[in-house]
Tab-separated table of C-alpha atoms in Angstrom:
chain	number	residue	atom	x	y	z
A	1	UNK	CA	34.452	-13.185	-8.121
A	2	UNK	CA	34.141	-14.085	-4.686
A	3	UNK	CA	38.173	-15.331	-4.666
A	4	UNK	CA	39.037	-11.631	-6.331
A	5	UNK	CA	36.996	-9.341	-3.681
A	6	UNK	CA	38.295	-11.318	-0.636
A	7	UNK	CA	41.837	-10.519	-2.170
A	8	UNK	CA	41.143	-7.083	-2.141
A	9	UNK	CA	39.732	-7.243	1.564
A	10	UNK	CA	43.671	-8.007	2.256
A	11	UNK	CA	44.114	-10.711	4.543
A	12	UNK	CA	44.983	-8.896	7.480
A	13	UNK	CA	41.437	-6.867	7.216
A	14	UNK	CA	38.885	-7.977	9.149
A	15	UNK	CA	34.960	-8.767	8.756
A	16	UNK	CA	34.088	-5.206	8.612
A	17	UNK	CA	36.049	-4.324	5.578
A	18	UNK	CA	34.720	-7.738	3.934
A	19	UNK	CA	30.914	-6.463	4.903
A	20	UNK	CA	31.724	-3.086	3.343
A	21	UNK	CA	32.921	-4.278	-0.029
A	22	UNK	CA	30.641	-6.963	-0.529
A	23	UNK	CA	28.427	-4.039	0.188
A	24	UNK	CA	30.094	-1.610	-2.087
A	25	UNK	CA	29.739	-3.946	-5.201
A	26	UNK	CA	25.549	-4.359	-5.107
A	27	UNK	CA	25.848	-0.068	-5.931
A	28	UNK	CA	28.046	-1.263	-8.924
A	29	UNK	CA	25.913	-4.242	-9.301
A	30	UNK	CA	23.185	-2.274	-9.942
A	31	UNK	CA	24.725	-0.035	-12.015
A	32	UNK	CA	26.120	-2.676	-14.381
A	33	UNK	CA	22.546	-4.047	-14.584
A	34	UNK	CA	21.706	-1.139	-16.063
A	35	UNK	CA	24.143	-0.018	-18.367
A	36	UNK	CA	25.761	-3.518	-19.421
A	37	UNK	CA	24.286	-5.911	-21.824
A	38	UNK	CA	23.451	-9.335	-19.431
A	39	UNK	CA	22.028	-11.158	-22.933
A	40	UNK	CA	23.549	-14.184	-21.401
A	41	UNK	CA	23.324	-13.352	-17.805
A	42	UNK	CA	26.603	-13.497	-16.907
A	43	UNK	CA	26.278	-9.917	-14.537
A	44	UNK	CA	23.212	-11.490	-12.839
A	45	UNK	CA	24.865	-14.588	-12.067
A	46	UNK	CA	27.780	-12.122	-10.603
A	47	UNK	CA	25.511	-10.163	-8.672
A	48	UNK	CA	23.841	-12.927	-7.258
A	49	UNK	CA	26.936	-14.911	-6.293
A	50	UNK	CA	28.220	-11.811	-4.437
A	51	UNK	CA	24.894	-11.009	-2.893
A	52	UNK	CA	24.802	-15.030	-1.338
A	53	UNK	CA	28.175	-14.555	0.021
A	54	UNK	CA	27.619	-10.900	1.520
A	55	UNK	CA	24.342	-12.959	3.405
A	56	UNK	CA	26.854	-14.911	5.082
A	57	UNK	CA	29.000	-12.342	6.388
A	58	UNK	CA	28.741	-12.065	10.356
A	59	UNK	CA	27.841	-8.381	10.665
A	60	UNK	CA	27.557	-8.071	14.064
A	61	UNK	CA	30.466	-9.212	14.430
A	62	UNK	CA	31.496	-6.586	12.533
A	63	UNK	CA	30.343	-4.053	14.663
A	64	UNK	CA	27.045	-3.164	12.625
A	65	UNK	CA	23.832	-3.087	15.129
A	66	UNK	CA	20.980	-4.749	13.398
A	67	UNK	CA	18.381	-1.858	12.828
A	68	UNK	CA	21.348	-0.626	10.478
A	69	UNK	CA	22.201	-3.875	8.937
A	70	UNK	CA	18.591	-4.508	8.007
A	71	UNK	CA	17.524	-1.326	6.651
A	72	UNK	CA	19.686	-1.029	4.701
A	73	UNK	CA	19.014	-4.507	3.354
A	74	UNK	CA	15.512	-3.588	2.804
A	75	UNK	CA	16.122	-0.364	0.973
A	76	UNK	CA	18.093	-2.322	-1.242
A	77	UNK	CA	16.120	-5.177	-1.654
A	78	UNK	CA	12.990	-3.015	-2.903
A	79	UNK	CA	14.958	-0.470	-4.757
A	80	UNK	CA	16.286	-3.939	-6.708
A	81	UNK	CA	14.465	-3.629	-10.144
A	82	UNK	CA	16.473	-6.462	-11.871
A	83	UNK	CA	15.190	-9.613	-10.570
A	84	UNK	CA	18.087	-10.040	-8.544
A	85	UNK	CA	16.473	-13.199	-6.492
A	86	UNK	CA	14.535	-14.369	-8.897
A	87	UNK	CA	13.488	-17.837	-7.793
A	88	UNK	CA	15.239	-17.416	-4.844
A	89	UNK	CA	12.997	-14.892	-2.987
A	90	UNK	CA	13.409	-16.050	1.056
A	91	UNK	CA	17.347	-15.507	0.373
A	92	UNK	CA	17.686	-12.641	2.195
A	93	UNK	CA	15.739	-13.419	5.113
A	94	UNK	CA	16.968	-17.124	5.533
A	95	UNK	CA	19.471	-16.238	8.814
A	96	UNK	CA	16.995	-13.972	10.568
A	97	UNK	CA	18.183	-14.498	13.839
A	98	UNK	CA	15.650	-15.110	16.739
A	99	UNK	CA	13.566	-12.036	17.487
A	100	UNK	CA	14.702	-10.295	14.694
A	101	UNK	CA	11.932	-10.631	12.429
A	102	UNK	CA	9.358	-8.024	14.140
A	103	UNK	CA	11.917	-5.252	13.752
A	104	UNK	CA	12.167	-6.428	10.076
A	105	UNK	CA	8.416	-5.894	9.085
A	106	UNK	CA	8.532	-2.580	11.230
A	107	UNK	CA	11.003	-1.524	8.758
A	108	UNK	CA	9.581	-2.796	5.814
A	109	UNK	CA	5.653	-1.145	6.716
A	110	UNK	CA	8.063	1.964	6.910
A	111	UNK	CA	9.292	1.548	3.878
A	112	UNK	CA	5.701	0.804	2.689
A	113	UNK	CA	3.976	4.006	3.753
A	114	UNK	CA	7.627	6.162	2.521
A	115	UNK	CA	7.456	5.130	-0.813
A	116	UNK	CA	3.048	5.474	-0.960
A	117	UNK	CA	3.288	8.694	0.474
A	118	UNK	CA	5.964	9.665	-2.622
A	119	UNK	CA	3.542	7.401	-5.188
A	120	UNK	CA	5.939	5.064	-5.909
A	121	UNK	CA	3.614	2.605	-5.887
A	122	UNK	CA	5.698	-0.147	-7.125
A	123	UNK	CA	8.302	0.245	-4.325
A	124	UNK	CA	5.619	0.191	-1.517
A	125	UNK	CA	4.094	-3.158	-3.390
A	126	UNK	CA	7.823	-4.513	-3.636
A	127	UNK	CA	8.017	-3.830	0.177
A	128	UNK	CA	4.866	-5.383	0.966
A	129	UNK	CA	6.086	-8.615	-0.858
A	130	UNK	CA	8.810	-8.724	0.758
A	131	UNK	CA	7.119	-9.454	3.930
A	132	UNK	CA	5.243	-12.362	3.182
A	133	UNK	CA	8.869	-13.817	1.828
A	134	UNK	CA	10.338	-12.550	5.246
A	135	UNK	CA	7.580	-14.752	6.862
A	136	UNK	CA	8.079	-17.492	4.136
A	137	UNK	CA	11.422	-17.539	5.604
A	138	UNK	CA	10.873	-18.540	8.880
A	139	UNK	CA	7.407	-20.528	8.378
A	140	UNK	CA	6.346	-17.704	10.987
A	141	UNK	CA	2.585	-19.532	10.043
A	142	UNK	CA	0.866	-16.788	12.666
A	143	UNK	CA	1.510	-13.727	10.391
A	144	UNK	CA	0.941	-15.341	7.152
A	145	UNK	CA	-2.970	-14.396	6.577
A	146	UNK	CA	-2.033	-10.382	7.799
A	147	UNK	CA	0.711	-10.505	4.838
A	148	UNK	CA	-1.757	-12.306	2.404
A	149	UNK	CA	-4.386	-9.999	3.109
A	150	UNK	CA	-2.398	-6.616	2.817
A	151	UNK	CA	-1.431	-7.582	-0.365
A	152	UNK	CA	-4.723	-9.469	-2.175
A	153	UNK	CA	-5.187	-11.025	-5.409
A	154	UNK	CA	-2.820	-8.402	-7.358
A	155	UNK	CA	0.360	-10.378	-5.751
A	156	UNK	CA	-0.349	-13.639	-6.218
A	157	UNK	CA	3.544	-15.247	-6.483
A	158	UNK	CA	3.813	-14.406	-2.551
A	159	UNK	CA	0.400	-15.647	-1.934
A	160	UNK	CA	0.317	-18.764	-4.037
A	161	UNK	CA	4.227	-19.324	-1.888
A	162	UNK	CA	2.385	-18.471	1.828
A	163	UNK	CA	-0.136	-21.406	1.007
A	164	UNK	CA	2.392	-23.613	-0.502
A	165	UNK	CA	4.398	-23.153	2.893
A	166	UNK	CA	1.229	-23.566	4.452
A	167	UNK	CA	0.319	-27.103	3.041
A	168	UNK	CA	3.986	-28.447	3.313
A	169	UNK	CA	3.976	-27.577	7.372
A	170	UNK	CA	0.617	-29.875	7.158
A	171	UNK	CA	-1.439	-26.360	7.718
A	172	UNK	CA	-4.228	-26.897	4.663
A	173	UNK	CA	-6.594	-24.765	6.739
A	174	UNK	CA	-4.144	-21.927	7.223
A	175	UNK	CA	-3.629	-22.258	3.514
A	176	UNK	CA	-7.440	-22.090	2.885
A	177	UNK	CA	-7.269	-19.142	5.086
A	178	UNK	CA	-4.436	-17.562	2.943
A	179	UNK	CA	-6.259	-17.656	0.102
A	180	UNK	CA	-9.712	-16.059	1.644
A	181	UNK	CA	-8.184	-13.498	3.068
A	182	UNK	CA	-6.528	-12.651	-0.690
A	183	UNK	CA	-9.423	-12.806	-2.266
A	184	UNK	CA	-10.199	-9.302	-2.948
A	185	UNK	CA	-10.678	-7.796	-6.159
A	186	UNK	CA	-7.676	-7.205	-8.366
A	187	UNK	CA	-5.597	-8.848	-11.567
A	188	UNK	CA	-5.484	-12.363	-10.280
A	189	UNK	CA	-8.144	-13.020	-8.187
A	190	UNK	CA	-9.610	-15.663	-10.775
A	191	UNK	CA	-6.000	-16.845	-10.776
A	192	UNK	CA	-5.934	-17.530	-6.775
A	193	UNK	CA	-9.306	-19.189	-6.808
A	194	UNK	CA	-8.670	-21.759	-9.153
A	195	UNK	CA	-5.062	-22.526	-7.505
A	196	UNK	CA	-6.808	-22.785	-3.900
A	197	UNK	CA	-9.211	-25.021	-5.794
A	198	UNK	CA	-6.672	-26.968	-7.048
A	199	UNK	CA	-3.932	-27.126	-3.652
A	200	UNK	CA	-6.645	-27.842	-0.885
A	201	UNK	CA	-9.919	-28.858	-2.543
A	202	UNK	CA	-11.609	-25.812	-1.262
A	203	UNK	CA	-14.111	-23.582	-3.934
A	204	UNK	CA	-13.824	-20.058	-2.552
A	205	UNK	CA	-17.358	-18.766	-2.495
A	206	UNK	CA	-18.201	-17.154	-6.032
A	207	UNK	CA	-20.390	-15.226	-4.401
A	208	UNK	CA	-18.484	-13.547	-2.034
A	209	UNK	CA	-18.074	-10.256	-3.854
A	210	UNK	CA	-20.131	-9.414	-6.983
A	211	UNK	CA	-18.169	-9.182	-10.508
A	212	UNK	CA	-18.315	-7.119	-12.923
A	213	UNK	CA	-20.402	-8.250	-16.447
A	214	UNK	CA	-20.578	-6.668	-19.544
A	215	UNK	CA	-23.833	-5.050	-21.021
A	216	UNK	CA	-24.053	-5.941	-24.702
């Protein structure tokens, strides 16, 4: 794939060209996801080996200013319904360059209070995960217990993944932290306990918001 959209670049075309049809192909990407039959997975594994190549093209020096570049990548990233980096969730944000990364969550809270304000709730959540990953990314370990506690115990791949980062950058206090500041009431919150139990050795307090029983 990557061999047959370079040819049609044309060799004398330069990195702008290859930016916009890598580009180009995630709209038919997504389209094929949802019209094709991927029984075997064979248009994921396309989509994904175009979408790693696309992260390596240079786009500024392509001409594209970085506000662009990124919000564009963020509309697409939480619009993506298909699992597209399944597994591979800090992909997109794995060449943040230096000083980038504020203007990313700026864009991403934006995206947040867009898609609320419309009640597309999933999208906003999507968004909100997508900042803890951005952080992930870049072991940026000072903004990990704001993204675990915006998004609580209904997310808990992103925050089980902030205190795993935590713990392998020798941080099992931050991690403890992580998992505090998560504990709120939702879906998994019973979930995130007994994992913080189980990575640091640390009982979250039981007592620390009251449960709900049922009244026979």
């Amino acid at each position: 794939l990557r061999e047959r959209l370079d040819r049609h670049a044309g060799p004398r075309r330069g990195g702008a060209d290859r930016l916009a049809l890598y580009r180009a192909f995630h709209t038919v990407g997504v389209e094929l996801a949802e019209r094709g039959d991927d029984s075997y997975g064979n248009i994921g594994e396309l989509r994904l080996d175009a979408f790693s190549t696309y992260l390596t093209i240079d786009w500024a020096a392509a001409g594209m200013r970085p506000e662009h570049y990124w919000q564009d990548l963020c509309e697409l990233l939480v619009s993506e319904v298909y699992a597209l980096t399944y597994q591979s969730e800090t992909l997109a944000f794995d060449r943040v360059r230096a000083g980038d990364a504020e203007m990313i969550e700026t864009i991403l809270f934006g995206l947040v209070d867009e898609y609320r304000a419309a009640y597309q709730d999933y999208q906003a959540d999507e968004a909100l995960e997508l900042v803890a990953w951005l952080h992930i990314a870049g072991c940026r370990y000072a903004r990990y217990t704001e993204a675990a506690r915006r998004l609580g115990s209904d997310h808990c791949k992103p925050i089980e993944a902030l205190a795993q980062s935590a713990t392998a950058g020798g941080r099992d206090d931050l991690a403890v932290e992580v998992f505090r500041v998560a504990d709120q009431p939702g879906m998994h919150r019973d979930h995130l306990r007994d994992r913080c139990l189980k990575l640091t050795g640390v009982r979250l307090d039981d007592n620390s918001a009251p449960r709900l029983r049922l009244v026979k």
